[in-house]
PDB file of C-alpha atoms and ligand atoms in Angstrom:
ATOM      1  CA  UNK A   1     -67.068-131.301-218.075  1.00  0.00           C
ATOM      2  CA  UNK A   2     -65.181-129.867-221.136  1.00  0.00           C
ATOM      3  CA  UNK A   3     -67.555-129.637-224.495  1.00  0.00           C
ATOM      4  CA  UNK A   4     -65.022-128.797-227.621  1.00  0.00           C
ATOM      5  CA  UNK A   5     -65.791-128.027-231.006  1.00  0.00           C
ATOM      6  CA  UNK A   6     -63.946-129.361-233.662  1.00  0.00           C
ATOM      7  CA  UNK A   7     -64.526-127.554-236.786  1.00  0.00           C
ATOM      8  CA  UNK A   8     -62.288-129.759-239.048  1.00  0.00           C
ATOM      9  CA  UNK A   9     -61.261-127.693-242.434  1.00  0.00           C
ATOM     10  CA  UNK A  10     -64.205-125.595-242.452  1.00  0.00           C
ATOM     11  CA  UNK A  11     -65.182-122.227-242.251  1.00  0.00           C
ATOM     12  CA  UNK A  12     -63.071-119.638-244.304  1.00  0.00           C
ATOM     13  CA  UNK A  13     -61.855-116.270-242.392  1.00  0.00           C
ATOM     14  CA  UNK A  14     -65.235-114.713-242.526  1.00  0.00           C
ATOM     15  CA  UNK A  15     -67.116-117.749-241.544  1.00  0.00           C
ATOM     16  CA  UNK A  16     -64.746-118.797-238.884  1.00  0.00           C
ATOM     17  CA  UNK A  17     -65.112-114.914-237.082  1.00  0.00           C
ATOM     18  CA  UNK A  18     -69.329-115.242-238.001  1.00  0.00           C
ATOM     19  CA  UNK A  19     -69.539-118.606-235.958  1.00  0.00           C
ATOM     20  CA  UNK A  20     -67.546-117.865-233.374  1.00  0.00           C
ATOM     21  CA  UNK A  21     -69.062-114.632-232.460  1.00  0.00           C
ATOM     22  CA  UNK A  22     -72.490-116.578-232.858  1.00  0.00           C
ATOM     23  CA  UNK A  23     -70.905-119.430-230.571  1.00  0.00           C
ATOM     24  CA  UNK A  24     -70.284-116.670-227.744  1.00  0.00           C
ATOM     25  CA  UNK A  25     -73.904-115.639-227.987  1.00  0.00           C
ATOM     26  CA  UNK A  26     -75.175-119.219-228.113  1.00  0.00           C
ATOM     27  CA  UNK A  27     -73.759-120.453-225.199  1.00  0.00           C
ATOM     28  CA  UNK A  28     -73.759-117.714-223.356  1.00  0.00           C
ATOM     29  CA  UNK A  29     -72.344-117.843-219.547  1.00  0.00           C
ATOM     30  CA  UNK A  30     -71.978-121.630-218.558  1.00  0.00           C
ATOM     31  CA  UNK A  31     -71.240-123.079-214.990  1.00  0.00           C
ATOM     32  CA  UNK A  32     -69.289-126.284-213.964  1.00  0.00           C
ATOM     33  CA  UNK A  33     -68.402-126.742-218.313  1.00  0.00           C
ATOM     34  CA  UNK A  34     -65.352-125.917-220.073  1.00  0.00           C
ATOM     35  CA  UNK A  35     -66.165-124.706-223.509  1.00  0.00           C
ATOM     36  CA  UNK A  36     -63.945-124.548-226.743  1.00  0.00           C
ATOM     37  CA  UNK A  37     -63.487-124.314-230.128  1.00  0.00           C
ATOM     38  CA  UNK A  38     -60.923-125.401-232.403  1.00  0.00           C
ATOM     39  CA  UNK A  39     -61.416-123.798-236.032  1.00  0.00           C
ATOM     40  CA  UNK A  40     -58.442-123.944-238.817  1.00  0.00           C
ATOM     41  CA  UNK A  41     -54.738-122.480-237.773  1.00  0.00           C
ATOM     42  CA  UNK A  42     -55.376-119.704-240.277  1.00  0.00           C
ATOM     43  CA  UNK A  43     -58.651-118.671-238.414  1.00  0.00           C
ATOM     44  CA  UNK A  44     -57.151-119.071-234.694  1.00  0.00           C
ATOM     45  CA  UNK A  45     -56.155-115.566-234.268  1.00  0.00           C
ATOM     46  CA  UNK A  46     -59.370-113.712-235.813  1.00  0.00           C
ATOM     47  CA  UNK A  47     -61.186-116.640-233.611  1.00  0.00           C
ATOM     48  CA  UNK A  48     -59.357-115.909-230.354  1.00  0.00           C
ATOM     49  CA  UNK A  49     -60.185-112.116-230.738  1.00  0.00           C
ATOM     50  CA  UNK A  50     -64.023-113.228-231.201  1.00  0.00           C
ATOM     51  CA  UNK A  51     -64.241-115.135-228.040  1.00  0.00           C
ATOM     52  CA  UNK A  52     -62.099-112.517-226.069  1.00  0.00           C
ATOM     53  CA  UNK A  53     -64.023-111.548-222.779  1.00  0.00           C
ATOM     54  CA  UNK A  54     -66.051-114.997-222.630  1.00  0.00           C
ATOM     55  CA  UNK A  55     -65.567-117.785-221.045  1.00  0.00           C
ATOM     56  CA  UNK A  56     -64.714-120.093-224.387  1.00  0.00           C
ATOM     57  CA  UNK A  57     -60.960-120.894-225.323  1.00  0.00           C
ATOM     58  CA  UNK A  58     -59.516-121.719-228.262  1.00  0.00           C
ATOM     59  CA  UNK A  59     -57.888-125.295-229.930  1.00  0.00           C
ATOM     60  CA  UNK A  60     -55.835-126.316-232.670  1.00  0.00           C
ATOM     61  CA  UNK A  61     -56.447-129.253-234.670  1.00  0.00           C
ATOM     62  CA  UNK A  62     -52.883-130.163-234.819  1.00  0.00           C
ATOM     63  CA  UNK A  63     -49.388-129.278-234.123  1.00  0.00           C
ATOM     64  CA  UNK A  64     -45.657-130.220-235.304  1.00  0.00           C
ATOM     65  CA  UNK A  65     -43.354-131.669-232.616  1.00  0.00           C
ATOM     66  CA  UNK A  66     -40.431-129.367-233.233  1.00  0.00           C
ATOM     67  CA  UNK A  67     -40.487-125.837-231.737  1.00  0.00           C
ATOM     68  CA  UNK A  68     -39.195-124.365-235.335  1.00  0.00           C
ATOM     69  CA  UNK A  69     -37.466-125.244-238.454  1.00  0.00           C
ATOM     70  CA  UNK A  70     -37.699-126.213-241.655  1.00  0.00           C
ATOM     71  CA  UNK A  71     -40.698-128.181-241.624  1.00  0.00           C
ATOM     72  CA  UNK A  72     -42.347-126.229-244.728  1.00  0.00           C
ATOM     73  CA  UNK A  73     -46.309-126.203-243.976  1.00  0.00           C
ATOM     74  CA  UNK A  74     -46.283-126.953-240.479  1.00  0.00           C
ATOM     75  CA  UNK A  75     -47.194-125.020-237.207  1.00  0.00           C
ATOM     76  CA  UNK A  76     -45.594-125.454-233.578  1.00  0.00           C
ATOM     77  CA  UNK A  77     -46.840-125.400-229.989  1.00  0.00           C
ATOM     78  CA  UNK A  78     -44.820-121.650-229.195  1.00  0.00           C
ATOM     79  CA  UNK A  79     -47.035-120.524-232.338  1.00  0.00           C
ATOM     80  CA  UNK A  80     -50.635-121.801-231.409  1.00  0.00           C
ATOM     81  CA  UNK A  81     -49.792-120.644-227.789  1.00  0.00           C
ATOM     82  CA  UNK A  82     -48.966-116.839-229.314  1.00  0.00           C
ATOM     83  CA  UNK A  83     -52.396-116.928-231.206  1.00  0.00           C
ATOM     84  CA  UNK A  84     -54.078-118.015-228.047  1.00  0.00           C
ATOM     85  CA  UNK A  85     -54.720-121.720-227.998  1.00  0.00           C
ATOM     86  CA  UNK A  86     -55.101-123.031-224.695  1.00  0.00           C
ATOM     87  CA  UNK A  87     -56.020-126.713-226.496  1.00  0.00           C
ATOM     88  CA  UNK A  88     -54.386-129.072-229.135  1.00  0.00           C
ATOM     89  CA  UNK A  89     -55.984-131.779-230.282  1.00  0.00           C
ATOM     90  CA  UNK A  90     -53.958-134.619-231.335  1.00  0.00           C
ATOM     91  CA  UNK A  91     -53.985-138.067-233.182  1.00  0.00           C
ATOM     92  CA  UNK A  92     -57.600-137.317-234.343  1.00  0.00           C
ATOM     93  CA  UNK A  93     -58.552-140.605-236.409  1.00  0.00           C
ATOM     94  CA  UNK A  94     -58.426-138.477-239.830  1.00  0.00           C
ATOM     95  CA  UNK A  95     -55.009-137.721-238.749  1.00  0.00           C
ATOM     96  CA  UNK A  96     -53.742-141.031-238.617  1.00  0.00           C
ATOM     97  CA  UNK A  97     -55.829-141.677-241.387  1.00  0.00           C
ATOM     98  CA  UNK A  98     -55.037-139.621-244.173  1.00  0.00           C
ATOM     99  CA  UNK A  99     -51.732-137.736-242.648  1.00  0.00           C
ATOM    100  CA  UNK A 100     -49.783-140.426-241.364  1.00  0.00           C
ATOM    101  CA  UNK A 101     -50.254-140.024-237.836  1.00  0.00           C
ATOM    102  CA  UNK A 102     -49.002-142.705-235.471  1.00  0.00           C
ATOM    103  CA  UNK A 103     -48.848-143.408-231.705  1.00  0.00           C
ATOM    104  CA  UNK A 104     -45.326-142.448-231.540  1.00  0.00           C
ATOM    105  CA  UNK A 105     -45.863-138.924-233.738  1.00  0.00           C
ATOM    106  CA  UNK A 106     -48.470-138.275-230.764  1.00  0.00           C
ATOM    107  CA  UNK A 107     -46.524-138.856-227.838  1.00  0.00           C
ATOM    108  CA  UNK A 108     -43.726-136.743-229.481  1.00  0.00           C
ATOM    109  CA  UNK A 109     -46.293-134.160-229.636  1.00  0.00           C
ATOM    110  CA  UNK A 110     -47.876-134.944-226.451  1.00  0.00           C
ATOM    111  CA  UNK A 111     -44.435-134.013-224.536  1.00  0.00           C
ATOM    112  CA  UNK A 112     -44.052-130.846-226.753  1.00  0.00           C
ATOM    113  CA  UNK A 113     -47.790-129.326-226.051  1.00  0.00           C
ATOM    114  CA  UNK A 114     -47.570-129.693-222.124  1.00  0.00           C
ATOM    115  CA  UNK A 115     -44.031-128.800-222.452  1.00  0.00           C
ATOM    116  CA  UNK A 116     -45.973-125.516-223.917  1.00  0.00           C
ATOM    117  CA  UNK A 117     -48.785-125.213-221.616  1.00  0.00           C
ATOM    118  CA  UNK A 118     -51.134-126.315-224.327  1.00  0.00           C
ATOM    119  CA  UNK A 119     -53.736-128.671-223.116  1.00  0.00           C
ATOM    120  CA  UNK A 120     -53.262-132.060-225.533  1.00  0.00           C
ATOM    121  CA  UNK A 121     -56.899-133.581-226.235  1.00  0.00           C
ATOM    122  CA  UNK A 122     -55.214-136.864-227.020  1.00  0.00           C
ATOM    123  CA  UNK A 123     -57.629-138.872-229.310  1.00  0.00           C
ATOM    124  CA  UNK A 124     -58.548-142.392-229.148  1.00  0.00           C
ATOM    125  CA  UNK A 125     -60.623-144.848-230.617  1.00  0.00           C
ATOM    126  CA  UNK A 126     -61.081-148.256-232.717  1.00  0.00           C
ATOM    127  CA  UNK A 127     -61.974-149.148-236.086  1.00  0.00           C
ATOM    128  CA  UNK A 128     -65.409-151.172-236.966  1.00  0.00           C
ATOM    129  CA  UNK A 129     -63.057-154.116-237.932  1.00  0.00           C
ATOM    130  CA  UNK A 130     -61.553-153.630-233.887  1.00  0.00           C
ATOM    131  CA  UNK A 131     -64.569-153.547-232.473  1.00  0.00           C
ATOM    132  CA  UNK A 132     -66.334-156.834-234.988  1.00  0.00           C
ATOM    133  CA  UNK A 133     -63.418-158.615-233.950  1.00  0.00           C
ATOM    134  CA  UNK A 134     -63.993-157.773-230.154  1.00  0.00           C
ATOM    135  CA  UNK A 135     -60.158-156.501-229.759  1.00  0.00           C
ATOM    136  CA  UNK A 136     -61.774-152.294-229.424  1.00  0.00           C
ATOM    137  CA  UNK A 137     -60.002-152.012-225.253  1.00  0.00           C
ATOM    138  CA  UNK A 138     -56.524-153.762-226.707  1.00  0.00           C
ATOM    139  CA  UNK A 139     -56.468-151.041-229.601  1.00  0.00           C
ATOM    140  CA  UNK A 140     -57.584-148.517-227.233  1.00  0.00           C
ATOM    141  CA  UNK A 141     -55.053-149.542-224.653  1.00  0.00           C
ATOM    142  CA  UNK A 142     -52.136-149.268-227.076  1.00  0.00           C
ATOM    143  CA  UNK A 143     -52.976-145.922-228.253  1.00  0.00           C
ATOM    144  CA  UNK A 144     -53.000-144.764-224.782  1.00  0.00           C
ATOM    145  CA  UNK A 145     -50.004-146.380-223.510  1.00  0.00           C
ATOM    146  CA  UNK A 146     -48.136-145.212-226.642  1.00  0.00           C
ATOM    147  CA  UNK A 147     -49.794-141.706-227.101  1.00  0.00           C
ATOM    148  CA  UNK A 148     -49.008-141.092-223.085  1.00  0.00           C
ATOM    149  CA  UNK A 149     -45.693-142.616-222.801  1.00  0.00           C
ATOM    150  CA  UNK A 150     -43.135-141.219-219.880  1.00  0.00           C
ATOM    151  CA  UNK A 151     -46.057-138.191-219.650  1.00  0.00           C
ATOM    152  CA  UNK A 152     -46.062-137.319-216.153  1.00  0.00           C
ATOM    153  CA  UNK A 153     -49.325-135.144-216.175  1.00  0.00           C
ATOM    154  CA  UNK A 154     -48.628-132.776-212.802  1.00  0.00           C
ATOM    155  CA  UNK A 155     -52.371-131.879-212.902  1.00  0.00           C
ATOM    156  CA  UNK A 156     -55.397-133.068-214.097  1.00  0.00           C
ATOM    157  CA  UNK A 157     -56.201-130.627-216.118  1.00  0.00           C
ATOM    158  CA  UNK A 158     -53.111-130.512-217.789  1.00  0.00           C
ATOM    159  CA  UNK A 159     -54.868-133.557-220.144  1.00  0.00           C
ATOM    160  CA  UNK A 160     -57.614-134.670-221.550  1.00  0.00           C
ATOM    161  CA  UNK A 161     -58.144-137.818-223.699  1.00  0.00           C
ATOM    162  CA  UNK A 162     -61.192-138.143-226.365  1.00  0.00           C
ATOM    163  CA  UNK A 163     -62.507-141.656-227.167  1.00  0.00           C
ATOM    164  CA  UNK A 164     -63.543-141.536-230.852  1.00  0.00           C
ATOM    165  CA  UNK A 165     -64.781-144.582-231.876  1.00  0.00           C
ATOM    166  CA  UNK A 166     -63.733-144.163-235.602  1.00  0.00           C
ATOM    167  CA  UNK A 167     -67.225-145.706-236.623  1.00  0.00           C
ATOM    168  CA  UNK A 168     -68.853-143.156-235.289  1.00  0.00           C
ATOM    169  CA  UNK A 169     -67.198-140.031-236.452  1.00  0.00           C
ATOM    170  CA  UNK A 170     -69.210-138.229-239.184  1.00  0.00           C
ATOM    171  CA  UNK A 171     -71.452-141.325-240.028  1.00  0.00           C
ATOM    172  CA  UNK A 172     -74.581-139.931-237.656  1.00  0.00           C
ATOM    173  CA  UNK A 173     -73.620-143.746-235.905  1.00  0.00           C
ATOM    174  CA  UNK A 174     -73.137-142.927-232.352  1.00  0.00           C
ATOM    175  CA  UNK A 175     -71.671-145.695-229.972  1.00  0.00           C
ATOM    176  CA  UNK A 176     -74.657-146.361-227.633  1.00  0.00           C
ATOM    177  CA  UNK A 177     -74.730-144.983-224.169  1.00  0.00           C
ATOM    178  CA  UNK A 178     -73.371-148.523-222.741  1.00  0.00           C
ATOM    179  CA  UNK A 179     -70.507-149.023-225.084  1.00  0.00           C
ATOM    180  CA  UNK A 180     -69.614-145.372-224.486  1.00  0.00           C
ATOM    181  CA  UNK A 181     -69.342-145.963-220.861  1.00  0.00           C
ATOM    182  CA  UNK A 182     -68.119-149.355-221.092  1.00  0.00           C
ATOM    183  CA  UNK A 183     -64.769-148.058-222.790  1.00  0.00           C
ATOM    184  CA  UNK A 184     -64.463-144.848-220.719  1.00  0.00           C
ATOM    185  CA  UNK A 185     -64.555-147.158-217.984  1.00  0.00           C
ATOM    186  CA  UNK A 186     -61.775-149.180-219.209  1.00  0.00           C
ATOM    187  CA  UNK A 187     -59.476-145.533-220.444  1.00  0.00           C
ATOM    188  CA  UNK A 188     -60.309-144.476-216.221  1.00  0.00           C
ATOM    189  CA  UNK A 189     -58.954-147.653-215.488  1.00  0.00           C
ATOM    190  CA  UNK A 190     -55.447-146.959-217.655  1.00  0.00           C
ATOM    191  CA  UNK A 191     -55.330-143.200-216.576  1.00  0.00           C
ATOM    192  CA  UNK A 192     -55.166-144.291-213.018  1.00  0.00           C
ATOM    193  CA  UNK A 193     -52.952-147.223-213.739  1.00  0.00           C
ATOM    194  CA  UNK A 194     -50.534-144.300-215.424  1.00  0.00           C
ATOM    195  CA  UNK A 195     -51.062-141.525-213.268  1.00  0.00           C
ATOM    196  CA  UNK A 196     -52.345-142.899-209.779  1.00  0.00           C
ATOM    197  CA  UNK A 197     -55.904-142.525-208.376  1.00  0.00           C
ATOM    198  CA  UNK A 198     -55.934-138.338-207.861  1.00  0.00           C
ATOM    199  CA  UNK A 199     -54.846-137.427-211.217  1.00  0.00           C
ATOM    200  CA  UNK A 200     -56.119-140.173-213.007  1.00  0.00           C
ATOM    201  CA  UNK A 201     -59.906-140.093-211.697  1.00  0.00           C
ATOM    202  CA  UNK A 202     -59.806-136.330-212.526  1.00  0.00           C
ATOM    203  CA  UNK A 203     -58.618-136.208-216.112  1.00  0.00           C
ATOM    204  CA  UNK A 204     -61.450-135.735-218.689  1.00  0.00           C
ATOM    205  CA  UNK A 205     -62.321-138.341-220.927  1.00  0.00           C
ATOM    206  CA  UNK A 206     -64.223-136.912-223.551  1.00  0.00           C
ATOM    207  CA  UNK A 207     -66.563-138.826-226.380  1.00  0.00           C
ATOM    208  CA  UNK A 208     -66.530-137.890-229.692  1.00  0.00           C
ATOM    209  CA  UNK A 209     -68.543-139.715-232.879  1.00  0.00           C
ATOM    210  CA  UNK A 210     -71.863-137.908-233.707  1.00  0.00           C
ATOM    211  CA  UNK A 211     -72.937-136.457-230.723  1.00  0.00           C
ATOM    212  CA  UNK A 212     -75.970-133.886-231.515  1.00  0.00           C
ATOM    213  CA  UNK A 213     -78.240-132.492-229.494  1.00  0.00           C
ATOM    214  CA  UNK A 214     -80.909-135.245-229.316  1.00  0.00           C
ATOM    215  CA  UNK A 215     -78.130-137.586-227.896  1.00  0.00           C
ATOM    216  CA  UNK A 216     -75.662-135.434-226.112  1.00  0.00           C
ATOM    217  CA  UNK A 217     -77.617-135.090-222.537  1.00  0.00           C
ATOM    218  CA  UNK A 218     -77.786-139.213-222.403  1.00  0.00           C
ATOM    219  CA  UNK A 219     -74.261-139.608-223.160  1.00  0.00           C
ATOM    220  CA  UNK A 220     -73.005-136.998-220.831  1.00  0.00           C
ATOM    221  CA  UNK A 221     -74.953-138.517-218.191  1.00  0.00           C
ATOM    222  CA  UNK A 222     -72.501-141.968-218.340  1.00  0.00           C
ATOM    223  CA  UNK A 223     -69.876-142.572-215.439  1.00  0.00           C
ATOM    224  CA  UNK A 224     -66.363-141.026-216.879  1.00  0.00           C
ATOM    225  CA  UNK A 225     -68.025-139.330-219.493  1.00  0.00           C
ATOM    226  CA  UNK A 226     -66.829-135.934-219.317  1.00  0.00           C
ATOM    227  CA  UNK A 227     -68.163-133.819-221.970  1.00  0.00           C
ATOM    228  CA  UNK A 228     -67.673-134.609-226.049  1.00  0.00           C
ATOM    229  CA  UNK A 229     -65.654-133.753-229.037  1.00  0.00           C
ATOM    230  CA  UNK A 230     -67.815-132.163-231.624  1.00  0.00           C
ATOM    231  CA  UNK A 231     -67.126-132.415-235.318  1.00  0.00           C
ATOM    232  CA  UNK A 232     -69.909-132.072-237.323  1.00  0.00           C
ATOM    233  CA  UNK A 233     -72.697-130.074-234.727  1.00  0.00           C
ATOM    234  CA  UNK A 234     -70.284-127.761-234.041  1.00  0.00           C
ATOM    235  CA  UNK A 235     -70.409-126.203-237.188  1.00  0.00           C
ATOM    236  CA  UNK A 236     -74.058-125.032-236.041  1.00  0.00           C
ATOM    237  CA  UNK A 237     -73.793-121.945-232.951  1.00  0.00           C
ATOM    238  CA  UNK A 238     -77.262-123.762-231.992  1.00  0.00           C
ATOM    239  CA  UNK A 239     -76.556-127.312-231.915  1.00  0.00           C
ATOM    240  CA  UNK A 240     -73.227-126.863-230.354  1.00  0.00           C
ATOM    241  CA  UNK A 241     -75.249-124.035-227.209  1.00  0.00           C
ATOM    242  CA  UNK A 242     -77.346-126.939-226.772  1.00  0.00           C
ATOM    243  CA  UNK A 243     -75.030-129.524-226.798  1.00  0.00           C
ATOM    244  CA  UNK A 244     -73.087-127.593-224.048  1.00  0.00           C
ATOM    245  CA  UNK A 245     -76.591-126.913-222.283  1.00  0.00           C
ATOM    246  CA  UNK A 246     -76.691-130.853-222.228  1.00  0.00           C
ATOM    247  CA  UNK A 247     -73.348-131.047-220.320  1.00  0.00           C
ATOM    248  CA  UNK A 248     -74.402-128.583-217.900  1.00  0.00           C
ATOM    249  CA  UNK A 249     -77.409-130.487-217.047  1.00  0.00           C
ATOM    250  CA  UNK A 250     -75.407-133.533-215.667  1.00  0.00           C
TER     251      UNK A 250
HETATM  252  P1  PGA B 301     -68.534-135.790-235.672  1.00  0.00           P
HETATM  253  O1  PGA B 301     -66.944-135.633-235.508  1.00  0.00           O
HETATM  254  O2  PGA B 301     -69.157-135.171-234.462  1.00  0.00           O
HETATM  255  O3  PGA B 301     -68.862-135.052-236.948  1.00  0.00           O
HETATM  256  O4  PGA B 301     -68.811-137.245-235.769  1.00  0.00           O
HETATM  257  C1  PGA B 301     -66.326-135.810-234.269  1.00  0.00           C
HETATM  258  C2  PGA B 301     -64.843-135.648-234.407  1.00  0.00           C
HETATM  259  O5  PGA B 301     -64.283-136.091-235.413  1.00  0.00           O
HETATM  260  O6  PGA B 301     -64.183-135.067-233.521  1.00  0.00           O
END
């Protein structure tokens, strides 16, 4: 199980430190869950130090696909990995939404990050139109097959993949228990199809889309559900302990 926060562009340099530091006392030691957070770039290193000497690691929110160069405003894998970051996540849904993201941008960065040792958190997920029109595993499938393509993942934990139904990220909708194992049933089934039955059955799929507290423990407990992406709870050292307690109760 992997439970990873994603604070989105919040927290400042002093707020970023404050919650991390509270994270680390929140949670506390865990056993059989992977914890992380992934605050703002500016925040990683100050955010890094925090954590130092516990068990959580440290994400980025994003990444360019070019070692270096002029790319004015943008940040590479060798950087996050010199600040710490063990995680990336890419093609988050605001990503693609308001930043031009597509499925070819993320397999571009895809290749780069395990190219770096950085974990990708590859995000996935359909639109309320998708999923109305009944079409959510074709627009799932797509993103995968594009996001992954000619990855070769030599171990399992070298990837994870978050569904994120994009109806259910910030709008306190989660997908219910059933639809959340329906599709992670469905992203198992392409993982293995990619990567053959060892690697594939062992990747983590993670959901992400308003998981809090109250809903975290039933979720977690779903076949190929393998801990969450946390955007808005994780902004709370309380909610986001207890959403990790949740995982470890599986
Ligand atoms: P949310 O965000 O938990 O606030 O819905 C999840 C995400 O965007 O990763």
């Amino acid at each position: 199980m992997l439970v990873a926060g994603n604070w989105k562009m919040n927290t400042d340099l002093t707020a970023a430190r404050q919650l991390a530091s509270a994270v680390v006392s929140a949670v506390g030691a865990t056993s059989g869950v992977d914890v992380a957070v992934c605050p703002p770039y500016v925040s990683l290193d100050a955010v890094f130090s925090a954590v130092h000497g516990s068990t959580i690691r440290v994400g980025a929110q994003d990444m360019h696909a070019e070692d270096s160069g002029a790319f004015t405003g943008a940040i590479s894998a060798p950087m996050l990995r010199s600040v710490g970051c063990h995680y990336v996540i890419l093609g988050h849904s605001e990503r693609r939404e308001y930043f031009g993201e597509t499925d070819a941008s993320v397999n571009a960065k895809v290749h780069k990050a395990i190219a770096a040792k950085l974990v990708p958190i590859v995000c996935v997920g359909e639109r309320l139109e998708d999923r109305d029109a009944g079409v959510q595993n074709d627009v799932v499938s797509a993103q995968l097959k594009k996001g992954l393509e000619d990855v070769s993942s030599a171990w399992p934990s070298g990837l994870v993949v978050a569904y994120e139904p994009v109806w259910a990220i910030g709008t306190g909708r989660t997908a219910s228990p059933e639809q959340a194992e329906a599709m992670h049933g469905h992203i198992r089934g392409l993982l293995v199809d990619q990567f053959g039955e060892e690697i594939g059955r062992h990747i983590f799929i993670l959901y992400g889309g308003s998981v809090k507290p109250g809903n975290a423990a039933e979720l977690f407990s779903r076949n190929d559900v393998d801990g969450g992406l946390i955007g808005g709870a994780a902004l709370s050292a309380e909610d986001f302990a207890a959403i990790v307690r949740a995982a470890e109760g599986v």
